[in-house]
PDB file of C-alpha atoms and ligand atoms in Angstrom:
ATOM      1  CA  MET A 239      10.810  -7.883  53.369  1.00  0.00           C
ATOM      2  CA  THR A 240      11.466  -6.930  49.733  1.00  0.00           C
ATOM      3  CA  LYS A 241      10.615  -3.525  48.310  1.00  0.00           C
ATOM      4  CA  LEU A 242       8.414  -3.545  45.221  1.00  0.00           C
ATOM      5  CA  ARG A 243      10.246  -1.968  42.293  1.00  0.00           C
ATOM      6  CA  ALA A 244       8.211  -2.961  39.233  1.00  0.00           C
ATOM      7  CA  LEU A 245       4.861  -4.211  38.013  1.00  0.00           C
ATOM      8  CA  ILE A 246       4.877  -6.450  34.944  1.00  0.00           C
ATOM      9  CA  PHE A 247       1.666  -6.825  32.948  1.00  0.00           C
ATOM     10  CA  ASP A 248       0.527  -9.483  30.530  1.00  0.00           C
ATOM     11  CA  VAL A 249      -1.651  -8.095  27.713  1.00  0.00           C
ATOM     12  CA  ASP A 250      -4.151 -10.471  26.111  1.00  0.00           C
ATOM     13  CA  GLY A 251      -6.886 -11.472  28.519  1.00  0.00           C
ATOM     14  CA  THR A 252      -5.326  -9.357  31.294  1.00  0.00           C
ATOM     15  CA  LEU A 253      -5.497  -5.762  30.065  1.00  0.00           C
ATOM     16  CA  ALA A 254      -8.497  -6.480  27.815  1.00  0.00           C
ATOM     17  CA  ASP A 255     -10.538  -9.396  26.484  1.00  0.00           C
ATOM     18  CA  THR A 256      -8.648  -9.298  23.219  1.00  0.00           C
ATOM     19  CA  GLU A 257      -8.621 -13.037  22.548  1.00  0.00           C
ATOM     20  CA  GLN A 258     -12.296 -13.647  21.852  1.00  0.00           C
ATOM     21  CA  TYR A 259     -13.151 -10.293  20.296  1.00  0.00           C
ATOM     22  CA  GLY A 260      -9.826  -9.381  18.708  1.00  0.00           C
ATOM     23  CA  HIS A 261      -7.348 -12.127  17.883  1.00  0.00           C
ATOM     24  CA  ARG A 262      -9.930 -14.856  17.125  1.00  0.00           C
ATOM     25  CA  VAL A 263     -11.905 -12.598  14.775  1.00  0.00           C
ATOM     26  CA  ALA A 264      -8.696 -11.396  13.099  1.00  0.00           C
ATOM     27  CA  PHE A 265      -7.522 -14.970  12.470  1.00  0.00           C
ATOM     28  CA  ASN A 266     -10.887 -15.928  10.928  1.00  0.00           C
ATOM     29  CA  ARG A 267     -10.834 -12.907   8.600  1.00  0.00           C
ATOM     30  CA  ALA A 268      -7.322 -13.774   7.454  1.00  0.00           C
ATOM     31  CA  PHE A 269      -8.354 -17.366   6.721  1.00  0.00           C
ATOM     32  CA  ALA A 270     -11.469 -16.304   4.781  1.00  0.00           C
ATOM     33  CA  ASP A 271      -9.560 -13.678   2.768  1.00  0.00           C
ATOM     34  CA  ALA A 272      -7.000 -16.335   1.815  1.00  0.00           C
ATOM     35  CA  GLY A 273      -9.806 -18.642   0.628  1.00  0.00           C
ATOM     36  CA  PHE A 274      -9.711 -21.150   3.501  1.00  0.00           C
ATOM     37  CA  ASP A 275     -12.923 -22.375   5.144  1.00  0.00           C
ATOM     38  CA  TRP A 276     -11.267 -22.595   8.558  1.00  0.00           C
ATOM     39  CA  ASP A 277     -13.515 -21.048  11.176  1.00  0.00           C
ATOM     40  CA  TRP A 278     -12.307 -20.789  14.758  1.00  0.00           C
ATOM     41  CA  SER A 279     -15.436 -20.799  16.944  1.00  0.00           C
ATOM     42  CA  VAL A 280     -15.388 -19.316  20.449  1.00  0.00           C
ATOM     43  CA  LEU A 281     -15.257 -22.867  21.818  1.00  0.00           C
ATOM     44  CA  LEU A 282     -12.521 -24.151  19.505  1.00  0.00           C
ATOM     45  CA  TYR A 283     -10.428 -21.038  20.176  1.00  0.00           C
ATOM     46  CA  GLY A 284     -10.431 -21.933  23.876  1.00  0.00           C
ATOM     47  CA  GLU A 285      -8.692 -25.194  22.992  1.00  0.00           C
ATOM     48  CA  LEU A 286      -6.259 -23.456  20.622  1.00  0.00           C
ATOM     49  CA  LEU A 287      -5.287 -20.962  23.340  1.00  0.00           C
ATOM     50  CA  THR A 288      -3.282 -23.721  25.021  1.00  0.00           C
ATOM     51  CA  VAL A 289      -0.654 -22.808  22.425  1.00  0.00           C
ATOM     52  CA  ALA A 290       0.734 -19.280  22.827  1.00  0.00           C
ATOM     53  CA  GLY A 291       1.721 -17.250  19.780  1.00  0.00           C
ATOM     54  CA  GLY A 292      -0.341 -16.745  16.638  1.00  0.00           C
ATOM     55  CA  LYS A 293       1.981 -18.521  14.192  1.00  0.00           C
ATOM     56  CA  GLU A 294       2.406 -21.415  16.615  1.00  0.00           C
ATOM     57  CA  ARG A 295      -1.391 -21.548  17.073  1.00  0.00           C
ATOM     58  CA  ILE A 296      -2.076 -21.825  13.303  1.00  0.00           C
ATOM     59  CA  ARG A 297       0.465 -24.661  13.025  1.00  0.00           C
ATOM     60  CA  PHE A 298      -1.102 -26.457  16.005  1.00  0.00           C
ATOM     61  CA  TYR A 299      -4.587 -26.101  14.456  1.00  0.00           C
ATOM     62  CA  LEU A 300      -3.438 -27.618  11.170  1.00  0.00           C
ATOM     63  CA  GLN A 301      -1.770 -30.536  12.951  1.00  0.00           C
ATOM     64  CA  GLN A 302      -4.758 -31.243  15.213  1.00  0.00           C
ATOM     65  CA  HIS A 303      -7.748 -30.358  13.048  1.00  0.00           C
ATOM     66  CA  ARG A 304      -6.587 -30.406   9.402  1.00  0.00           C
ATOM     67  CA  PRO A 305      -4.104 -33.284   9.299  1.00  0.00           C
ATOM     68  CA  ASP A 306      -4.722 -33.820   5.569  1.00  0.00           C
ATOM     69  CA  PHE A 307      -4.081 -30.189   4.609  1.00  0.00           C
ATOM     70  CA  GLN A 308      -1.479 -29.875   1.842  1.00  0.00           C
ATOM     71  CA  PRO A 309      -0.175 -26.306   1.423  1.00  0.00           C
ATOM     72  CA  ALA A 310       0.269 -25.164  -2.176  1.00  0.00           C
ATOM     73  CA  THR A 311       3.541 -23.509  -1.121  1.00  0.00           C
ATOM     74  CA  ASN A 312       5.927 -23.873   1.806  1.00  0.00           C
ATOM     75  CA  LEU A 313       3.988 -24.202   5.094  1.00  0.00           C
ATOM     76  CA  ASP A 314       6.197 -21.767   7.034  1.00  0.00           C
ATOM     77  CA  GLU A 315       5.660 -19.145   4.347  1.00  0.00           C
ATOM     78  CA  LEU A 316       1.913 -19.700   4.315  1.00  0.00           C
ATOM     79  CA  ILE A 317       1.699 -19.391   8.107  1.00  0.00           C
ATOM     80  CA  ALA A 318       3.813 -16.225   8.049  1.00  0.00           C
ATOM     81  CA  LYS A 319       1.557 -14.728   5.341  1.00  0.00           C
ATOM     82  CA  LEU A 320      -1.648 -15.598   7.187  1.00  0.00           C
ATOM     83  CA  HIS A 321      -0.224 -14.226  10.422  1.00  0.00           C
ATOM     84  CA  LYS A 322       0.776 -10.956   8.768  1.00  0.00           C
ATOM     85  CA  ALA A 323      -2.764 -10.530   7.424  1.00  0.00           C
ATOM     86  CA  LYS A 324      -4.156 -11.445  10.859  1.00  0.00           C
ATOM     87  CA  THR A 325      -2.012  -8.774  12.519  1.00  0.00           C
ATOM     88  CA  GLN A 326      -3.346  -6.165  10.069  1.00  0.00           C
ATOM     89  CA  ASN A 327      -6.925  -7.256  10.784  1.00  0.00           C
ATOM     90  CA  TYR A 328      -6.255  -7.040  14.518  1.00  0.00           C
ATOM     91  CA  GLN A 329      -4.925  -3.486  14.175  1.00  0.00           C
ATOM     92  CA  GLN A 330      -8.152  -2.499  12.444  1.00  0.00           C
ATOM     93  CA  LEU A 331     -10.323  -4.079  15.134  1.00  0.00           C
ATOM     94  CA  VAL A 332      -8.425  -2.561  18.044  1.00  0.00           C
ATOM     95  CA  GLY A 333      -8.112   0.753  16.213  1.00  0.00           C
ATOM     96  CA  LYS A 334     -11.912   1.024  16.215  1.00  0.00           C
ATOM     97  CA  ARG A 335     -11.839   1.158  20.028  1.00  0.00           C
ATOM     98  CA  SER A 336     -14.128  -1.866  20.102  1.00  0.00           C
ATOM     99  CA  ILE A 337     -12.184  -3.660  22.846  1.00  0.00           C
ATOM    100  CA  PRO A 338     -12.251  -1.876  26.231  1.00  0.00           C
ATOM    101  CA  LEU A 339      -9.804  -2.369  29.090  1.00  0.00           C
ATOM    102  CA  ARG A 340     -10.962  -4.723  31.836  1.00  0.00           C
ATOM    103  CA  PRO A 341     -12.200  -3.276  35.159  1.00  0.00           C
ATOM    104  CA  GLY A 342      -9.471  -1.694  37.271  1.00  0.00           C
ATOM    105  CA  VAL A 343      -6.738  -1.810  34.634  1.00  0.00           C
ATOM    106  CA  LYS A 344      -6.746   1.903  33.777  1.00  0.00           C
ATOM    107  CA  ARG A 345      -7.038   2.895  37.432  1.00  0.00           C
ATOM    108  CA  LEU A 346      -4.134   0.679  38.567  1.00  0.00           C
ATOM    109  CA  LEU A 347      -1.865   1.650  35.656  1.00  0.00           C
ATOM    110  CA  GLU A 348      -2.519   5.357  36.192  1.00  0.00           C
ATOM    111  CA  GLU A 349      -1.917   5.057  39.936  1.00  0.00           C
ATOM    112  CA  ALA A 350       1.327   3.119  39.422  1.00  0.00           C
ATOM    113  CA  HIS A 351       2.538   5.494  36.713  1.00  0.00           C
ATOM    114  CA  SER A 352       1.745   8.610  38.778  1.00  0.00           C
ATOM    115  CA  GLN A 353       3.755   7.164  41.696  1.00  0.00           C
ATOM    116  CA  GLY A 354       6.754   6.612  39.442  1.00  0.00           C
ATOM    117  CA  MET A 355       6.509   2.823  39.784  1.00  0.00           C
ATOM    118  CA  ARG A 356       8.556   1.074  37.127  1.00  0.00           C
ATOM    119  CA  LEU A 357       6.275  -0.671  34.615  1.00  0.00           C
ATOM    120  CA  ALA A 358       6.814  -3.374  31.994  1.00  0.00           C
ATOM    121  CA  ILE A 359       4.895  -5.633  29.672  1.00  0.00           C
ATOM    122  CA  ALA A 360       5.606  -9.307  29.048  1.00  0.00           C
ATOM    123  CA  THR A 361       3.444 -10.658  26.246  1.00  0.00           C
ATOM    124  CA  THR A 362       3.348 -13.275  23.543  1.00  0.00           C
ATOM    125  CA  THR A 363       1.611 -11.086  21.013  1.00  0.00           C
ATOM    126  CA  ALA A 364       3.289  -8.790  18.475  1.00  0.00           C
ATOM    127  CA  LEU A 365       4.644  -5.399  19.635  1.00  0.00           C
ATOM    128  CA  THR A 366       2.478  -3.436  17.222  1.00  0.00           C
ATOM    129  CA  ASN A 367      -0.658  -5.079  18.699  1.00  0.00           C
ATOM    130  CA  VAL A 368       0.352  -3.923  22.173  1.00  0.00           C
ATOM    131  CA  THR A 369       1.112  -0.326  21.268  1.00  0.00           C
ATOM    132  CA  THR A 370      -2.114   0.015  19.268  1.00  0.00           C
ATOM    133  CA  LEU A 371      -4.189  -1.269  22.193  1.00  0.00           C
ATOM    134  CA  LEU A 372      -2.397   1.007  24.683  1.00  0.00           C
ATOM    135  CA  LYS A 373      -2.752   4.127  22.525  1.00  0.00           C
ATOM    136  CA  GLN A 374      -6.446   3.468  21.859  1.00  0.00           C
ATOM    137  CA  THR A 375      -7.330   2.845  25.492  1.00  0.00           C
ATOM    138  CA  LEU A 376      -4.876   4.925  27.556  1.00  0.00           C
ATOM    139  CA  GLY A 377      -3.732   7.686  25.238  1.00  0.00           C
ATOM    140  CA  ALA A 378      -1.061   8.348  22.657  1.00  0.00           C
ATOM    141  CA  ASP A 379       1.822   8.619  25.121  1.00  0.00           C
ATOM    142  CA  SER A 380       0.915   5.546  27.195  1.00  0.00           C
ATOM    143  CA  PRO A 381       3.430   3.145  25.564  1.00  0.00           C
ATOM    144  CA  SER A 382       6.140   5.391  27.076  1.00  0.00           C
ATOM    145  CA  TRP A 383       4.861   4.619  30.581  1.00  0.00           C
ATOM    146  CA  PHE A 384       6.448   1.185  30.160  1.00  0.00           C
ATOM    147  CA  GLU A 385      10.200   0.940  30.534  1.00  0.00           C
ATOM    148  CA  VAL A 386      10.199  -2.350  28.627  1.00  0.00           C
ATOM    149  CA  ILE A 387       7.579  -3.784  26.285  1.00  0.00           C
ATOM    150  CA  ALA A 388       8.760  -7.346  25.761  1.00  0.00           C
ATOM    151  CA  ALA A 389       6.621  -8.804  22.999  1.00  0.00           C
ATOM    152  CA  GLY A 390       6.234 -11.537  20.412  1.00  0.00           C
ATOM    153  CA  ASP A 391       9.290 -13.147  18.864  1.00  0.00           C
ATOM    154  CA  ILE A 392      11.780 -11.192  21.013  1.00  0.00           C
ATOM    155  CA  VAL A 393      12.482 -14.508  22.778  1.00  0.00           C
ATOM    156  CA  PRO A 394      12.321 -17.819  20.902  1.00  0.00           C
ATOM    157  CA  ALA A 395      10.398 -19.774  23.562  1.00  0.00           C
ATOM    158  CA  LYS A 396       6.956 -18.307  24.281  1.00  0.00           C
ATOM    159  CA  LYS A 397       4.883 -18.703  27.469  1.00  0.00           C
ATOM    160  CA  PRO A 398       4.662 -21.007  29.465  1.00  0.00           C
ATOM    161  CA  ALA A 399       8.465 -20.746  29.125  1.00  0.00           C
ATOM    162  CA  PRO A 400       9.798 -18.086  31.531  1.00  0.00           C
ATOM    163  CA  ASP A 401      12.011 -16.469  28.870  1.00  0.00           C
ATOM    164  CA  ILE A 402       9.910 -13.338  28.291  1.00  0.00           C
ATOM    165  CA  TYR A 403       9.835 -12.576  32.032  1.00  0.00           C
ATOM    166  CA  LYS A 404      13.553 -13.271  32.394  1.00  0.00           C
ATOM    167  CA  TYR A 405      14.158 -10.893  29.482  1.00  0.00           C
ATOM    168  CA  VAL A 406      12.219  -8.146  31.320  1.00  0.00           C
ATOM    169  CA  LEU A 407      14.127  -8.739  34.580  1.00  0.00           C
ATOM    170  CA  GLN A 408      17.461  -8.697  32.813  1.00  0.00           C
ATOM    171  CA  THR A 409      16.664  -5.570  30.796  1.00  0.00           C
ATOM    172  CA  MET A 410      15.460  -3.698  33.881  1.00  0.00           C
ATOM    173  CA  GLY A 411      18.244  -5.009  36.128  1.00  0.00           C
ATOM    174  CA  LEU A 412      15.768  -6.344  38.688  1.00  0.00           C
ATOM    175  CA  GLU A 413      15.528  -9.406  40.904  1.00  0.00           C
ATOM    176  CA  PRO A 414      12.309 -11.448  40.572  1.00  0.00           C
ATOM    177  CA  GLN A 415      11.326 -10.816  44.208  1.00  0.00           C
ATOM    178  CA  GLU A 416      11.270  -7.055  43.496  1.00  0.00           C
ATOM    179  CA  CYS A 417       8.432  -7.485  40.992  1.00  0.00           C
ATOM    180  CA  VAL A 418       4.779  -8.475  40.837  1.00  0.00           C
ATOM    181  CA  ALA A 419       3.268  -9.837  37.604  1.00  0.00           C
ATOM    182  CA  ILE A 420      -0.380  -9.650  36.540  1.00  0.00           C
ATOM    183  CA  GLU A 421      -1.559 -12.546  34.361  1.00  0.00           C
ATOM    184  CA  ASP A 422      -4.792 -14.194  33.239  1.00  0.00           C
ATOM    185  CA  SER A 423      -3.938 -17.742  32.183  1.00  0.00           C
ATOM    186  CA  TYR A 424      -2.222 -20.942  33.264  1.00  0.00           C
ATOM    187  CA  GLN A 425       0.465 -20.468  30.597  1.00  0.00           C
ATOM    188  CA  GLY A 426       1.113 -16.901  31.707  1.00  0.00           C
ATOM    189  CA  LEU A 427       1.202 -17.838  35.393  1.00  0.00           C
ATOM    190  CA  GLN A 428       3.671 -20.646  34.724  1.00  0.00           C
ATOM    191  CA  ALA A 429       5.947 -18.288  32.779  1.00  0.00           C
ATOM    192  CA  ALA A 430       6.016 -15.744  35.616  1.00  0.00           C
ATOM    193  CA  LEU A 431       6.389 -18.333  38.397  1.00  0.00           C
ATOM    194  CA  LYS A 432       9.220 -20.125  36.608  1.00  0.00           C
ATOM    195  CA  ALA A 433      10.984 -16.754  36.478  1.00  0.00           C
ATOM    196  CA  GLY A 434      10.440 -16.507  40.264  1.00  0.00           C
ATOM    197  CA  ILE A 435       7.922 -13.640  40.149  1.00  0.00           C
ATOM    198  CA  LYS A 436       4.921 -13.360  42.486  1.00  0.00           C
ATOM    199  CA  THR A 437       1.790 -13.276  40.361  1.00  0.00           C
ATOM    200  CA  VAL A 438      -1.735 -11.940  40.658  1.00  0.00           C
ATOM    201  CA  VAL A 439      -4.205 -13.642  38.311  1.00  0.00           C
ATOM    202  CA  THR A 440      -7.389 -12.075  36.947  1.00  0.00           C
ATOM    203  CA  VAL A 441      -9.458 -14.772  35.280  1.00  0.00           C
ATOM    204  CA  ASN A 442     -11.673 -14.447  32.201  1.00  0.00           C
ATOM    205  CA  ASP A 443     -14.148 -16.677  30.358  1.00  0.00           C
ATOM    206  CA  TYR A 444     -11.369 -18.638  28.689  1.00  0.00           C
ATOM    207  CA  THR A 445      -9.231 -19.151  31.771  1.00  0.00           C
ATOM    208  CA  ARG A 446     -11.534 -19.345  34.808  1.00  0.00           C
ATOM    209  CA  ASN A 447     -11.120 -23.150  35.059  1.00  0.00           C
ATOM    210  CA  ASP A 448      -7.317 -23.121  34.674  1.00  0.00           C
ATOM    211  CA  ASP A 449      -5.079 -24.317  37.499  1.00  0.00           C
ATOM    212  CA  PHE A 450      -3.766 -21.244  39.303  1.00  0.00           C
ATOM    213  CA  SER A 451      -1.807 -22.982  42.061  1.00  0.00           C
ATOM    214  CA  GLY A 452       1.096 -20.790  43.091  1.00  0.00           C
ATOM    215  CA  ALA A 453      -0.605 -17.457  42.341  1.00  0.00           C
ATOM    216  CA  ILE A 454      -0.433 -15.008  45.224  1.00  0.00           C
ATOM    217  CA  LEU A 455      -3.978 -13.827  44.506  1.00  0.00           C
ATOM    218  CA  VAL A 456      -6.693 -14.969  42.069  1.00  0.00           C
ATOM    219  CA  LEU A 457      -9.454 -12.457  41.262  1.00  0.00           C
ATOM    220  CA  ASN A 458     -12.293 -12.233  38.762  1.00  0.00           C
ATOM    221  CA  HIS A 459     -10.899  -8.818  37.784  1.00  0.00           C
ATOM    222  CA  LEU A 460      -8.803  -6.063  39.361  1.00  0.00           C
ATOM    223  CA  GLY A 461     -11.891  -4.319  40.713  1.00  0.00           C
ATOM    224  CA  GLU A 462     -12.969  -0.714  41.057  1.00  0.00           C
ATOM    225  CA  PRO A 463     -14.235   1.188  44.115  1.00  0.00           C
ATOM    226  CA  GLU A 464     -17.779   0.860  42.684  1.00  0.00           C
ATOM    227  CA  GLU A 465     -17.193  -2.619  41.215  1.00  0.00           C
ATOM    228  CA  PRO A 466     -15.459  -4.792  43.831  1.00  0.00           C
ATOM    229  CA  PHE A 467     -13.543  -7.868  42.764  1.00  0.00           C
ATOM    230  CA  THR A 468     -14.496 -11.397  43.769  1.00  0.00           C
ATOM    231  CA  LEU A 469     -11.641 -13.103  45.587  1.00  0.00           C
ATOM    232  CA  LEU A 470     -11.135 -16.602  44.119  1.00  0.00           C
ATOM    233  CA  ALA A 471      -7.947 -17.532  46.008  1.00  0.00           C
ATOM    234  CA  GLY A 472      -5.399 -15.886  48.292  1.00  0.00           C
ATOM    235  CA  ASP A 473      -5.594 -13.219  50.980  1.00  0.00           C
ATOM    236  CA  ALA A 474      -6.571  -9.690  49.988  1.00  0.00           C
ATOM    237  CA  GLY A 475      -7.281  -8.517  53.540  1.00  0.00           C
ATOM    238  CA  ASP A 476     -10.239  -6.159  53.512  1.00  0.00           C
ATOM    239  CA  ALA A 477      -9.472  -4.802  50.019  1.00  0.00           C
ATOM    240  CA  SER A 478     -12.155  -4.836  47.342  1.00  0.00           C
ATOM    241  CA  TYR A 479      -9.991  -3.614  44.468  1.00  0.00           C
ATOM    242  CA  LEU A 480      -6.295  -4.015  43.651  1.00  0.00           C
ATOM    243  CA  ASP A 481      -4.444  -0.772  44.279  1.00  0.00           C
ATOM    244  CA  MET A 482      -0.776  -0.006  44.929  1.00  0.00           C
ATOM    245  CA  VAL A 483      -1.235  -0.421  48.701  1.00  0.00           C
ATOM    246  CA  LEU A 484      -2.360  -3.999  48.178  1.00  0.00           C
ATOM    247  CA  VAL A 485       0.306  -4.719  45.519  1.00  0.00           C
ATOM    248  CA  ASN A 486       3.009  -3.503  47.921  1.00  0.00           C
ATOM    249  CA  ARG A 487       1.556  -5.668  50.675  1.00  0.00           C
ATOM    250  CA  LEU A 488       1.589  -8.711  48.378  1.00  0.00           C
ATOM    251  CA  CYS A 489       5.221  -8.066  47.454  1.00  0.00           C
ATOM    252  CA  ASP A 490       6.183  -7.950  51.160  1.00  0.00           C
ATOM    253  CA  ARG A 491       4.933 -11.508  51.633  1.00  0.00           C
ATOM    254  CA  GLU A 492       7.513 -14.246  51.416  1.00  0.00           C
TER     255      GLU A 492
HETATM  256  C1  XBP B  57      -1.613 -14.109  24.115  1.00  0.00           C
HETATM  257  C2  XBP B  57      -1.349 -15.020  23.016  1.00  0.00           C
HETATM  258  C3  XBP B  57      -1.100 -14.514  21.668  1.00  0.00           C
HETATM  259  C4  XBP B  57      -2.283 -13.923  20.920  1.00  0.00           C
HETATM  260  C5  XBP B  57      -1.947 -13.828  19.463  1.00  0.00           C
HETATM  261  O1  XBP B  57      -0.462 -13.543  24.613  1.00  0.00           O
HETATM  262  O2  XBP B  57      -1.289 -16.198  23.227  1.00  0.00           O
HETATM  263  O3  XBP B  57      -0.652 -15.616  20.955  1.00  0.00           O
HETATM  264  O4  XBP B  57      -3.426 -14.739  21.030  1.00  0.00           O
HETATM  265  O5  XBP B  57      -0.877 -13.003  19.250  1.00  0.00           O
HETATM  266  P1  XBP B  57      -0.370 -12.828  26.080  1.00  0.00           P
HETATM  267  P2  XBP B  57      -0.012 -13.034  17.889  1.00  0.00           P
HETATM  268  O6  XBP B  57      -1.495 -13.329  26.943  1.00  0.00           O
HETATM  269  O7  XBP B  57       0.994 -13.235  26.554  1.00  0.00           O
HETATM  270  O8  XBP B  57      -0.455 -11.341  25.851  1.00  0.00           O
HETATM  271  O9  XBP B  57      -0.920 -13.517  16.781  1.00  0.00           O
HETATM  272  O10 XBP B  57       0.456 -11.608  17.681  1.00  0.00           O
HETATM  273  O11 XBP B  57       1.130 -14.001  18.107  1.00  0.00           O
HETATM  274 MG1   MG B  58      -2.751 -13.514  28.628  1.00  0.00          MG
END
């Protein structure tokens, strides 16, 4: 039996549905402002999400969908410029409080924080995107609830590589079996599993058909007392929402 010492959260798609309503919209605005007619539809963005990281995603799009595109300047510089503009657009969108947290996220984070549970974030997106979302949804001091916010280019290999999770474990001085991760996608699950961390998955519209083999629990969302989750895989006992009692129970399982 291993004692739970930390909860590690993914951000995009897990804390909030930021992909469809935040990142995708921010990319499209950056493209239009730069004079490109590239429009990432909701459907196309689902395909592009197989590549984690905004800069990596733009490069993948050009290779797959605009093979004849000839940049006027250096391609790396163009991608960096577009991504910078996209990050600014994203800040504006999230700053307007237009993207709410998913069911159960605020409740679970507040419960964990009030119990003194160690918390961390392991995400592919830029640090500034994470802190803006946290402040807007959980309050100005909420970034300080997290001992480590591991984000963006802090590790060279993004999810599904395990590097971002290994970075969190190393920084916090924890063994993987002492932690539980919360993820929403195949790429995120693979990253956590390859780091040896038990993972709860909450699916969303972009990820509900992903392969979640190896997850300890798969839910439609974390659930609330008045809004029970739907169990998609795993054993949640008689629970109808994910609270610290259930997370501790999951961690105990070998
Ligand atoms: C989600 C991602 C990110 C964002 C874009 O990361 O794949 O690439 O879509 O972020 P996670 P940037 O689920 O790990 O939070 O443009 O800032 O790279
Ligand atoms: Mg995610």
